Amino acid sequence: MKVPCFRALITVTVLGVCHSVHALWPMPRNLETGTTLVKLAPTFDIHVQGISQVPQDLLDAISRTKTRLGSDKLQRLVVGRGSVDKGSLAHAPSLSKLVLSVTGSKTVQSIMHEATKDIASRSEGYSLSLPSTNGGTATITANSSLGLFRGLTTFEQLFYDDGTGVTYAYQAPVTIKNDSPAYPWRGFMLDTARNFFAVSDIKRTLDAMRMVKMSQFHWHVVDSQSFPLTIPGFPELTQKGAYSADEIYSSADIQVIVTYAGTRGIDVLVEIDTPGHTAVISTSHPEHIACAQASPWESFANEPPAGQLRLASAATANFTASIIKNIAHTLPSTMFSTGGDELNVNCYTQDAQTQADLKASGKTLEQALDAFTQTTHGTLKAIGKTPVVWEEMALEHQVTLSNETIVMVWISSQNAAAVTAKGLRLVHGPSDFFYLDCGAGEWIGNDSAGNSWCDPFKSWQKAYTFDPLASLSAAEIPLVLGGQQLLWTEQSSPQNLDSIAWPRAAASAEIFWTGSKLPDGTAINVVNALPRLHDLRFRMVQRGINAIALQPQWCALRDGSCNLDS
């Protein structure tokens, strides 16, 4: 069927429905738009109504929104860019102000307070109205500061620049009613142990996450290669385990990152992976590490260097619990990850100290692992934290996990049902959909095939096809908290962080906010998503995020579907 899908005088054959290009990502779950252009008045301002004490981080967010509305300079991705609208803008109605208000009479808490609440009790919903009348007032209403913040993010995405400094929306009136996420966990994981990332790199990542309403930053901060995290009471871990004195996250750095994230609606989940992935601890505490630097490493670890905590030792369990407690109690999140993946049994079989500890206690290795886990998780429970673990702890080991434990499924998307069958809550992060490092070749030098274990490259289109509820029963569906993209950084650094992650990682942000259906009732699909993702990419670049282009630009320059027959 011949459908004219864009302003350029070209007719193309299009598969499916012709959609207008919105810069909305993620797409709201409820959306009505018109066809009127509305420009911001020179005196446009944002006001808060009905709140006696406005939280400072909400005031700061409002200030940033006003700045971005004038500085983004994103022009519509159509032939002619913003010039196609100049004639209409000359007589377009002006928007005089945006009013934010909170429903109800409860005390309004800060964005950070709301964003770091228990995962099941966060309130992110909002309603938005953008009128098409001259001198009109736009509104955002919510029942929390976090909801208002999400609404501000949507409001920013409605506007473009005409190339001469006029900021305008082209599809007014806009009505969004009760938009809220399908899932509370919409995350991104960054590994800062294999390669170090400065605080500024992490802030830039958090900025990108905020743009797409992600809610959870999973910080895989330490691993076998380095220990850059400062732990109160254990300075030797970083002094001897960091790559250098300049590649350490001080206690002040940690609080800066946590606060920067929280004021942008993002909770920070810190992970100290245990008992595996801990070889670097041997540099300061060799008594607690089995198989440190053992060779050949392939026999003792999934990647070099070898070394893991002596889990059968009560002293090691208490040492680990102390490390976890000393950092976890300084963090606002209600969650903390103890990891638990890729345990190497041969290491413990070959470690004389572990074998002696097992014999003295009369325990099997699995029983010792359970006791180790009860110690570390018991410490978290005592300070009000919920433990988060990798899927092996639930599926491969005989470990008793509380029903509150959150399990991250990473090996395969097919394993989700086995986790929910145990009555445990889960976060989707499967390597077959959401691993951003796949397809870059193998980093381990002795792999003659040269392919990464999780080939092929996971495109945004592949991630966008993910079904969070596949193979789950109706009773198991409430156990799905959401999902996240993951970047393991053996081959990534600050130099390619932005381009390998964005806007590709945003695919899951829409899956877990919008859900399976678009506002018109049709299933989410790459045809509708591509032009919106292009807009997101260009806006990210405007904000200093070096996001990679998705496809040749000619595709984006047509205001409609890029899924073409010819």
Coordinates of C-alpha atoms in Angstrom, one line a residue:
M1 CA 0.0 0.0 0.0
K2 CA 1.3 3.5 -0.9
V3 CA 1.3 5.7 2.2
P4 CA 2.7 9.3 2.4
C5 CA 4.3 9.0 5.8
F6 CA 6.4 12.2 5.9
R7 CA 6.5 15.8 4.8
A8 CA 9.1 15.2 2.1
L9 CA 7.4 14.8 -1.3
I10 CA 8.2 11.1 -1.5
T11 CA 5.8 8.1 -1.4
V12 CA 7.0 4.8 -0.1
T13 CA 5.7 1.3 0.5
V14 CA 5.4 0.9 4.2
L15 CA 4.8 -2.3 6.2
G16 CA 2.2 -1.7 8.8
V17 CA 0.7 1.6 10.1
C18 CA 2.3 5.0 9.5
H19 CA 3.1 6.6 12.9
S20 CA 4.1 10.2 13.6
V21 CA 7.5 10.7 15.1
H22 CA 7.3 11.6 18.8
A23 CA 10.4 12.2 20.8
L24 CA 8.8 10.2 23.6
W25 CA 10.8 7.4 25.1
P26 CA 9.5 5.4 26.8
M27 CA 6.1 5.8 25.3
P28 CA 3.5 6.7 27.8
R29 CA 0.9 4.0 28.5
N30 CA -1.9 6.5 27.8
L31 CA -1.5 9.2 25.2
E32 CA -3.8 11.5 23.1
T33 CA -2.3 14.1 20.7
G34 CA -3.5 16.7 18.3
T35 CA -2.0 18.4 15.3
T36 CA -1.5 22.0 16.5
L37 CA 1.9 23.7 16.9
V38 CA 2.4 25.4 20.3
K39 CA 5.5 27.5 21.2
L40 CA 6.8 28.4 24.5
A41 CA 6.2 32.0 25.4
P42 CA 9.3 34.2 26.0
T43 CA 8.1 34.5 29.6
F44 CA 7.4 30.7 30.0
D45 CA 7.9 29.5 33.5
I46 CA 7.3 26.4 35.7
H47 CA 5.4 26.8 39.0
V48 CA 4.6 24.5 41.8
Q49 CA 1.2 24.7 43.3
G50 CA -0.3 23.5 46.6
I51 CA 3.0 22.3 48.2
S52 CA 4.0 24.3 51.3
Q53 CA 7.6 23.0 51.3
V54 CA 8.9 22.1 47.9
P55 CA 11.8 19.6 48.2
Q56 CA 15.1 21.1 47.0
D57 CA 15.8 18.3 44.5
L58 CA 12.4 19.0 42.9
L59 CA 13.3 22.7 42.6
D60 CA 16.6 21.7 41.1
A61 CA 14.9 19.4 38.6
I62 CA 12.5 22.2 37.5
S63 CA 15.5 24.5 37.0
R64 CA 17.2 21.8 34.8
T65 CA 14.1 21.3 32.8
K66 CA 13.8 25.0 32.1
T67 CA 17.5 25.1 31.0
R68 CA 17.1 22.1 28.7
L69 CA 14.0 23.4 27.1
G70 CA 16.1 26.3 25.9
S71 CA 19.4 24.5 25.2
D72 CA 18.5 21.1 23.6
K73 CA 18.1 22.6 20.1
L74 CA 16.8 19.3 18.9
Q75 CA 15.2 19.8 15.5
R76 CA 12.5 17.5 14.1
L77 CA 14.0 14.7 12.1
V78 CA 12.2 15.5 8.8
V79 CA 13.5 16.8 5.5
G80 CA 14.1 20.5 6.2
R81 CA 14.3 20.0 9.9
G82 CA 12.7 22.8 11.9
S83 CA 12.4 25.0 8.9
V84 CA 9.3 23.1 7.8
D85 CA 7.4 24.5 10.8
K86 CA 8.6 28.2 10.6
G87 CA 5.6 29.4 8.7
S88 CA 3.1 27.8 11.0
L89 CA 5.0 28.9 14.1
A90 CA 4.6 32.6 13.2
H91 CA 0.9 32.4 14.1
A92 CA 1.1 29.5 16.6
P93 CA -0.4 29.9 20.1
S94 CA 2.0 30.3 23.0
L95 CA 2.2 28.3 26.2
S96 CA 2.7 30.6 29.2
K97 CA 3.5 28.2 32.0
L98 CA 3.6 24.7 33.4
V99 CA 2.0 24.1 36.8
L100 CA 3.1 21.1 38.9
S101 CA 0.8 19.9 41.7
V102 CA 0.6 16.9 44.1
T103 CA -2.8 15.2 44.7
G104 CA -3.9 14.8 48.3
S105 CA -2.6 16.6 51.4
K106 CA 0.2 14.3 52.5
T107 CA 3.7 15.7 53.1
V108 CA 5.8 15.8 49.9
Q109 CA 9.1 14.0 50.3
S110 CA 12.1 14.5 48.1
I111 CA 12.7 12.8 44.8
M112 CA 15.6 10.9 46.3
H113 CA 13.5 9.7 49.2
E114 CA 10.8 8.4 46.9
A115 CA 13.3 6.8 44.5
T116 CA 15.1 4.8 47.2
K117 CA 12.0 3.4 48.8
D118 CA 11.3 -0.3 48.8
I119 CA 11.0 -1.4 45.2
A120 CA 7.4 -2.4 45.7
S121 CA 6.2 0.9 47.2
R122 CA 7.6 3.5 44.8
S123 CA 5.0 5.9 43.2
E124 CA 6.1 7.1 39.7
G125 CA 2.8 7.8 38.1
Y126 CA 1.7 11.2 36.7
S127 CA -0.8 12.9 34.4
L128 CA 0.1 15.6 31.9
S129 CA -1.9 18.1 29.9
L130 CA -0.5 20.4 27.2
P131 CA -3.2 22.7 25.8
S132 CA -3.3 24.2 22.3
T133 CA -4.8 27.5 23.3
N134 CA -2.9 30.8 23.3
G135 CA -1.6 31.8 26.7
G136 CA -2.6 28.3 28.0
T137 CA -1.2 26.5 31.0
A138 CA 0.2 23.0 30.9
T139 CA -0.2 20.8 34.0
I140 CA 1.5 17.8 35.6
T141 CA -0.2 16.2 38.5
A142 CA 1.1 13.2 40.6
N143 CA 0.9 11.9 44.1
S144 CA 4.7 12.1 44.8
S145 CA 7.7 14.3 43.8
L146 CA 9.0 11.3 41.9
G147 CA 5.8 11.2 39.8
L148 CA 6.2 14.9 39.1
F149 CA 9.8 14.3 38.1
R150 CA 8.8 11.6 35.6
G151 CA 6.2 14.0 34.2
L152 CA 8.9 16.7 33.7
T153 CA 10.9 14.2 31.7
T154 CA 8.0 13.5 29.4
F155 CA 7.3 17.3 29.1
E156 CA 10.8 18.0 27.9
Q157 CA 10.5 15.3 25.2
L158 CA 7.5 17.0 23.6
F159 CA 9.5 20.0 22.4
Y160 CA 11.8 20.8 19.5
D161 CA 13.7 23.9 18.2
D162 CA 13.0 25.5 14.9
G163 CA 16.6 26.4 14.2
T164 CA 16.2 30.1 15.3
G165 CA 15.6 29.5 19.0
V166 CA 11.8 29.0 19.0
T167 CA 10.9 26.0 21.3
Y168 CA 7.7 24.3 20.3
A169 CA 5.6 21.2 20.3
Y170 CA 3.9 20.1 17.1
Q171 CA 1.2 17.7 18.3
A172 CA -0.8 19.7 20.8
P173 CA -3.1 19.3 22.6
V174 CA -1.4 16.5 24.5
T175 CA -3.2 14.5 27.2
I176 CA -1.6 11.8 29.3
K177 CA -3.7 10.2 32.0
N178 CA -2.3 8.2 34.8
D179 CA 0.9 7.1 33.1
S180 CA 2.9 4.8 35.3
P181 CA 5.4 2.0 34.8
A182 CA 4.4 -1.5 34.0
Y183 CA 7.4 -2.7 36.2
P184 CA 9.2 -0.8 39.0
W185 CA 12.7 -2.1 38.1
R186 CA 14.1 -0.5 34.9
G187 CA 17.8 -0.8 35.2
F188 CA 21.3 -0.5 33.8
M189 CA 24.3 -2.4 35.2
L190 CA 27.8 -1.1 34.9
D191 CA 30.9 -3.1 35.8
T192 CA 33.6 -0.7 37.2
A193 CA 36.0 -3.4 38.3
R194 CA 37.4 -4.7 35.0
N195 CA 38.0 -1.1 33.8
F196 CA 37.7 1.9 36.0
F197 CA 35.1 4.6 35.3
A198 CA 35.5 8.1 36.8
V199 CA 32.6 9.7 38.8
S200 CA 31.9 11.9 35.8
D201 CA 31.4 8.9 33.5
I202 CA 29.0 7.4 36.0
K203 CA 27.1 10.7 36.3
R204 CA 26.8 10.9 32.5
T205 CA 25.4 7.3 32.5
L206 CA 22.9 8.3 35.2
D207 CA 21.9 11.3 33.0
A208 CA 21.2 9.0 30.1
M209 CA 19.2 6.7 32.4
R210 CA 17.1 9.6 33.7
M211 CA 16.2 10.6 30.1
V212 CA 14.5 7.2 29.6
K213 CA 12.9 6.9 33.1
M214 CA 15.2 4.1 34.3
S215 CA 14.9 3.6 38.0
Q216 CA 17.8 1.3 39.0
F217 CA 21.6 1.7 38.7
H218 CA 23.2 -1.7 39.4
W219 CA 26.8 -0.9 40.3
H220 CA 29.0 -4.0 39.9
V221 CA 31.7 -2.1 41.6
V222 CA 34.3 -4.8 42.5
D223 CA 35.5 -8.1 41.1
S224 CA 38.6 -10.3 40.9
Q225 CA 40.5 -7.8 38.8
S226 CA 40.3 -4.7 41.1
F227 CA 38.7 -3.5 44.3
P228 CA 38.1 0.3 43.8
L229 CA 35.4 0.6 46.5
T230 CA 36.4 2.3 49.8
I231 CA 34.9 0.3 52.6
P232 CA 34.8 2.0 56.0
G233 CA 37.1 0.1 58.4
F234 CA 38.9 -1.8 55.6
P235 CA 41.1 0.8 53.8
E236 CA 43.6 -1.9 52.9
L237 CA 41.1 -3.4 50.3
T238 CA 41.5 -0.4 48.1
Q239 CA 45.0 0.5 49.0
K240 CA 46.2 -2.9 47.8
G241 CA 43.4 -3.9 45.5
A242 CA 42.7 -0.9 43.3
Y243 CA 44.5 -0.4 40.0
S244 CA 46.0 2.8 41.4
A245 CA 45.5 5.5 44.0
D246 CA 43.7 7.5 41.4
E247 CA 41.3 4.7 40.5
I248 CA 39.4 4.5 43.8
Y249 CA 35.8 5.5 44.8
S250 CA 36.2 7.3 48.1
S251 CA 33.4 7.4 50.6
A252 CA 32.7 11.0 49.4
D253 CA 32.6 9.8 45.8
I254 CA 30.1 7.1 46.7
Q255 CA 27.8 9.6 48.3
V256 CA 28.1 11.9 45.4
I257 CA 27.0 9.1 43.0
V258 CA 24.2 7.9 45.2
T259 CA 22.9 11.5 45.7
Y260 CA 23.3 12.4 42.0
A261 CA 21.3 9.2 41.1
G262 CA 18.6 9.6 43.8
T263 CA 17.8 13.2 42.8
R264 CA 17.3 12.0 39.3
G265 CA 14.9 9.3 40.3
I266 CA 17.4 6.4 40.3
D267 CA 18.2 4.0 43.2
V268 CA 21.7 2.6 43.4
L269 CA 22.1 -1.1 44.0
V270 CA 25.7 -1.8 45.0
E271 CA 27.1 -5.3 44.5
I272 CA 30.0 -7.0 46.2
D273 CA 30.0 -10.4 44.4
T274 CA 30.7 -13.3 46.8
P275 CA 32.1 -15.9 47.4
G276 CA 33.4 -16.0 43.8
H277 CA 34.9 -13.1 41.8
T278 CA 37.0 -12.1 44.8
A279 CA 40.6 -12.9 43.8
V280 CA 41.8 -9.3 44.4
I281 CA 41.1 -9.6 48.1
S282 CA 44.1 -11.9 48.3
T283 CA 46.4 -8.8 47.9
S284 CA 45.4 -7.6 51.4
H285 CA 43.9 -10.7 53.0
P286 CA 45.4 -13.9 51.5
E287 CA 44.1 -15.9 54.5
H288 CA 40.6 -15.5 53.2
I289 CA 41.1 -16.5 49.5
A290 CA 41.4 -20.0 48.1
C291 CA 43.3 -20.6 44.8
A292 CA 44.6 -17.1 44.5
Q293 CA 46.4 -16.7 41.1
A294 CA 46.1 -20.5 40.6
S295 CA 47.2 -21.8 37.2
P296 CA 45.9 -22.8 34.8
W297 CA 43.2 -20.3 35.6
E298 CA 40.7 -22.2 33.5
S299 CA 40.6 -24.9 36.1
F300 CA 39.9 -22.6 38.9
A301 CA 37.8 -19.7 37.6
N302 CA 35.5 -18.6 34.7
E303 CA 38.1 -15.9 33.8
P304 CA 41.4 -14.8 35.2
P305 CA 42.7 -14.3 37.8
A306 CA 41.6 -17.2 39.9
G307 CA 40.6 -16.8 43.6
Q308 CA 37.5 -16.9 45.7
L309 CA 36.5 -16.6 49.3
R310 CA 37.0 -19.6 51.6
L311 CA 33.3 -20.0 52.3
A312 CA 33.8 -22.9 54.7
S313 CA 35.7 -20.7 57.1
A314 CA 33.6 -19.0 59.8
A315 CA 36.3 -16.3 60.0
T316 CA 36.0 -15.6 56.3
A317 CA 32.2 -15.5 56.5
N318 CA 32.4 -13.0 59.4
F319 CA 35.0 -11.0 57.5
T320 CA 32.8 -10.8 54.4
A321 CA 29.7 -9.9 56.5
S322 CA 31.6 -7.1 58.1
I323 CA 32.7 -5.7 54.7
I324 CA 29.1 -5.8 53.5
K325 CA 27.6 -4.3 56.6
N326 CA 30.2 -1.4 56.7
I327 CA 29.3 -0.3 53.2
A328 CA 25.6 -1.2 53.0
H329 CA 24.6 0.8 56.1
T330 CA 25.9 4.0 54.4
L331 CA 23.7 3.5 51.4
P332 CA 20.0 4.7 51.1
S333 CA 18.8 1.8 49.0
T334 CA 16.8 -0.9 50.7
M335 CA 18.7 -3.5 48.6
F336 CA 22.2 -4.8 48.4
S337 CA 23.6 -7.5 46.1
T338 CA 25.9 -10.3 47.4
G339 CA 26.2 -11.8 43.9
G340 CA 26.8 -15.6 44.1
D341 CA 27.5 -16.5 40.4
E342 CA 30.1 -18.7 38.9
L343 CA 31.3 -20.6 41.9
N344 CA 34.2 -22.9 41.0
V345 CA 34.0 -26.2 42.9
N346 CA 37.4 -27.5 41.8
C347 CA 39.0 -24.5 43.5
Y348 CA 37.6 -25.6 46.9
T349 CA 38.4 -29.3 46.2
Q350 CA 42.0 -28.3 45.6
D351 CA 42.2 -25.9 48.5
A352 CA 43.7 -27.6 51.6
Q353 CA 42.3 -25.0 54.0
T354 CA 38.8 -25.3 52.7
Q355 CA 39.0 -29.1 52.9
A356 CA 40.2 -28.9 56.5
D357 CA 37.4 -26.5 57.4
L358 CA 34.8 -28.8 55.9
K359 CA 36.2 -31.8 57.7
A360 CA 36.2 -29.9 61.1
S361 CA 32.6 -28.7 60.7
G362 CA 31.3 -32.0 59.2
K363 CA 29.6 -30.0 56.4
T364 CA 29.5 -30.6 52.7
L365 CA 30.5 -27.7 50.4
E366 CA 26.8 -26.9 49.7
Q367 CA 26.1 -26.8 53.4
A368 CA 29.0 -24.5 54.0
L369 CA 27.8 -22.3 51.2
D370 CA 24.4 -22.1 52.8
A371 CA 25.9 -21.2 56.2
F372 CA 28.1 -18.5 54.5
T373 CA 25.0 -17.1 52.8
Q374 CA 23.0 -17.1 56.0
T375 CA 25.8 -15.1 57.7
T376 CA 26.0 -12.4 54.9
H377 CA 22.2 -12.2 54.3
G378 CA 21.6 -12.2 58.1
T379 CA 23.8 -9.1 58.3
L380 CA 21.8 -7.4 55.6
K381 CA 18.5 -8.3 57.2
A382 CA 19.7 -6.9 60.5
I383 CA 20.2 -3.4 59.0
G384 CA 17.0 -3.6 57.0
K385 CA 18.4 -4.5 53.6
T386 CA 17.0 -6.9 51.0
P387 CA 19.5 -9.3 49.5
V388 CA 19.9 -9.6 45.7
V389 CA 21.6 -12.6 44.1
W390 CA 22.5 -14.0 40.7
E391 CA 20.4 -16.9 39.6
E392 CA 22.8 -19.7 40.5
M393 CA 22.1 -19.1 44.2
A394 CA 18.5 -20.1 43.5
L395 CA 18.8 -22.7 40.8
E396 CA 22.2 -24.4 41.2
H397 CA 22.9 -24.5 44.9
Q398 CA 21.3 -25.8 48.0
V399 CA 21.0 -22.4 49.6
T400 CA 18.0 -21.3 51.8
L401 CA 16.9 -17.9 50.5
S402 CA 14.2 -15.8 52.1
N403 CA 11.1 -15.0 50.1
E404 CA 12.2 -11.4 50.0
T405 CA 15.3 -12.2 48.1
I406 CA 15.5 -10.8 44.6
V407 CA 17.1 -13.0 41.9
M408 CA 18.7 -11.8 38.8
V409 CA 18.3 -14.1 35.8
W410 CA 21.3 -13.7 33.5
I411 CA 22.4 -17.1 32.0
S412 CA 19.3 -17.5 29.8
S413 CA 15.8 -16.0 29.6
Q414 CA 14.6 -19.6 29.8
N415 CA 15.5 -19.8 33.4
A416 CA 13.0 -17.2 34.6
A417 CA 10.2 -19.7 35.1
A418 CA 12.4 -21.8 37.4
V419 CA 13.0 -18.9 39.7
T420 CA 9.4 -17.8 39.9
A421 CA 8.4 -21.5 40.5
K422 CA 10.3 -21.2 43.8
G423 CA 8.2 -18.2 44.7
L424 CA 11.1 -15.8 44.4
R425 CA 11.0 -12.3 42.9
L426 CA 13.2 -11.8 39.8
V427 CA 14.8 -9.2 37.6
H428 CA 15.4 -10.0 34.0
G429 CA 18.9 -9.5 32.7
P430 CA 19.4 -12.5 30.4
S431 CA 22.5 -12.7 28.2
D432 CA 20.5 -13.7 25.2
F433 CA 18.7 -10.3 25.1
F434 CA 20.3 -7.7 27.4
Y435 CA 24.1 -8.2 27.5
L436 CA 25.6 -5.2 25.8
D437 CA 29.2 -6.6 25.6
C438 CA 28.2 -9.6 23.3
G439 CA 29.6 -9.8 19.8
A440 CA 32.8 -7.9 20.4
G441 CA 35.1 -10.9 20.2
E442 CA 36.8 -12.7 23.0
W443 CA 39.1 -10.8 25.4
I444 CA 40.8 -13.9 26.7
G445 CA 44.0 -14.4 24.7
N446 CA 43.9 -18.2 24.4
D447 CA 40.6 -18.4 22.6
S448 CA 41.6 -19.2 19.0
A449 CA 38.0 -19.0 17.8
G450 CA 38.0 -15.4 18.9
N451 CA 34.3 -15.2 19.6
S452 CA 32.6 -13.9 22.7
W453 CA 30.7 -16.6 24.7
C454 CA 27.4 -14.7 24.3
D455 CA 27.6 -14.0 20.6
P456 CA 26.0 -12.5 18.6
F457 CA 25.7 -8.8 19.2
K458 CA 22.5 -8.0 20.9
S459 CA 20.9 -5.3 18.8
W460 CA 18.2 -2.9 20.2
Q461 CA 15.7 -4.7 18.0
K462 CA 16.6 -8.0 19.6
A463 CA 16.2 -6.6 23.1
Y464 CA 12.9 -4.9 22.1
T465 CA 11.3 -8.2 21.3
F466 CA 11.8 -9.5 24.9
D467 CA 8.7 -10.8 26.6
P468 CA 9.0 -10.4 30.4
L469 CA 6.1 -12.8 31.0
A470 CA 7.0 -15.6 28.7
S471 CA 6.3 -19.1 30.1
L472 CA 5.0 -17.7 33.4
S473 CA 1.7 -18.6 35.0
A474 CA -0.8 -16.0 36.2
A475 CA 0.3 -16.6 39.8
E476 CA 4.0 -16.0 38.9
I477 CA 3.5 -12.8 37.0
P478 CA 3.5 -10.5 40.1
L479 CA 7.0 -11.9 41.0
V480 CA 8.5 -10.1 38.0
L481 CA 10.0 -6.8 39.1
G482 CA 11.3 -5.7 35.7
G483 CA 14.6 -5.9 34.0
Q484 CA 17.9 -4.3 33.1
Q485 CA 20.6 -4.0 30.5
L486 CA 24.1 -5.0 31.5
L487 CA 27.6 -3.8 30.5
W488 CA 30.5 -6.0 31.5
T489 CA 33.6 -4.0 30.8
E490 CA 36.5 -6.4 30.0
Q491 CA 36.5 -4.6 26.6
S492 CA 34.8 -1.3 27.5
S493 CA 36.1 1.8 29.1
P494 CA 35.1 5.5 29.4
Q495 CA 36.2 5.8 25.7
N496 CA 33.4 3.6 24.4
L497 CA 30.9 3.6 27.3
D498 CA 28.3 5.9 25.7
S499 CA 28.5 4.4 22.2
I500 CA 28.2 0.8 23.3
A501 CA 25.3 1.5 25.6
W502 CA 23.2 4.3 24.2
P503 CA 20.6 4.5 22.9
R504 CA 20.6 0.7 22.6
A505 CA 20.1 0.1 26.4
A506 CA 17.0 2.3 26.2
A507 CA 15.1 -0.6 24.5
S508 CA 14.5 -2.3 27.8
A509 CA 13.5 1.1 29.4
E510 CA 10.4 1.1 27.2
I511 CA 9.7 -2.6 27.6
F512 CA 9.5 -2.3 31.3
W513 CA 7.7 1.1 31.4
T514 CA 5.2 0.9 28.6
G515 CA 4.6 -2.8 28.7
S516 CA 3.5 -4.9 25.7
K517 CA 1.0 -2.4 24.2
L518 CA 1.2 1.0 22.8
P519 CA -1.4 3.6 23.7
D520 CA -3.5 2.7 20.6
G521 CA -3.7 -0.9 21.7
T522 CA -1.2 -2.3 19.2
A523 CA 1.8 -4.3 20.3
I524 CA 5.1 -2.5 20.8
N525 CA 7.1 -2.9 17.6
V526 CA 10.3 -1.7 16.0
V527 CA 8.4 0.1 13.2
N528 CA 7.0 2.5 15.7
A529 CA 10.0 2.6 17.9
L530 CA 12.8 3.4 15.4
P531 CA 12.0 7.0 14.6
R532 CA 11.4 7.7 18.3
L533 CA 14.7 6.1 19.2
H534 CA 16.4 8.3 16.6
D535 CA 15.0 11.3 18.3
L536 CA 16.2 10.1 21.6
R537 CA 19.7 9.5 20.2
F538 CA 19.9 13.0 18.8
R539 CA 18.7 14.5 22.1
M540 CA 21.3 12.5 24.0
V541 CA 24.0 13.9 21.7
Q542 CA 22.7 17.4 22.4
R543 CA 23.2 16.7 26.1
G544 CA 26.8 15.4 25.8
I545 CA 26.1 11.7 25.6
N546 CA 28.0 10.2 22.7
A547 CA 25.2 7.9 21.6
I548 CA 25.9 5.9 18.5
A549 CA 23.8 6.3 15.3
L550 CA 21.3 3.5 14.8
Q551 CA 21.0 3.4 11.0
P552 CA 22.0 5.7 8.1
Q553 CA 20.5 9.1 8.7
W554 CA 18.3 9.1 5.6
C555 CA 16.0 6.7 7.4
A556 CA 15.5 9.1 10.3
L557 CA 14.8 12.0 7.9
R558 CA 11.4 10.5 7.0
D559 CA 8.7 11.4 9.5
G560 CA 7.3 7.9 9.9
S561 CA 8.2 4.2 9.6
C562 CA 11.6 3.2 8.4
N563 CA 10.6 -0.4 7.9
L564 CA 10.3 -0.1 4.1
D565 CA 9.8 -2.6 1.3
S566 CA 11.5 -0.3 -1.1

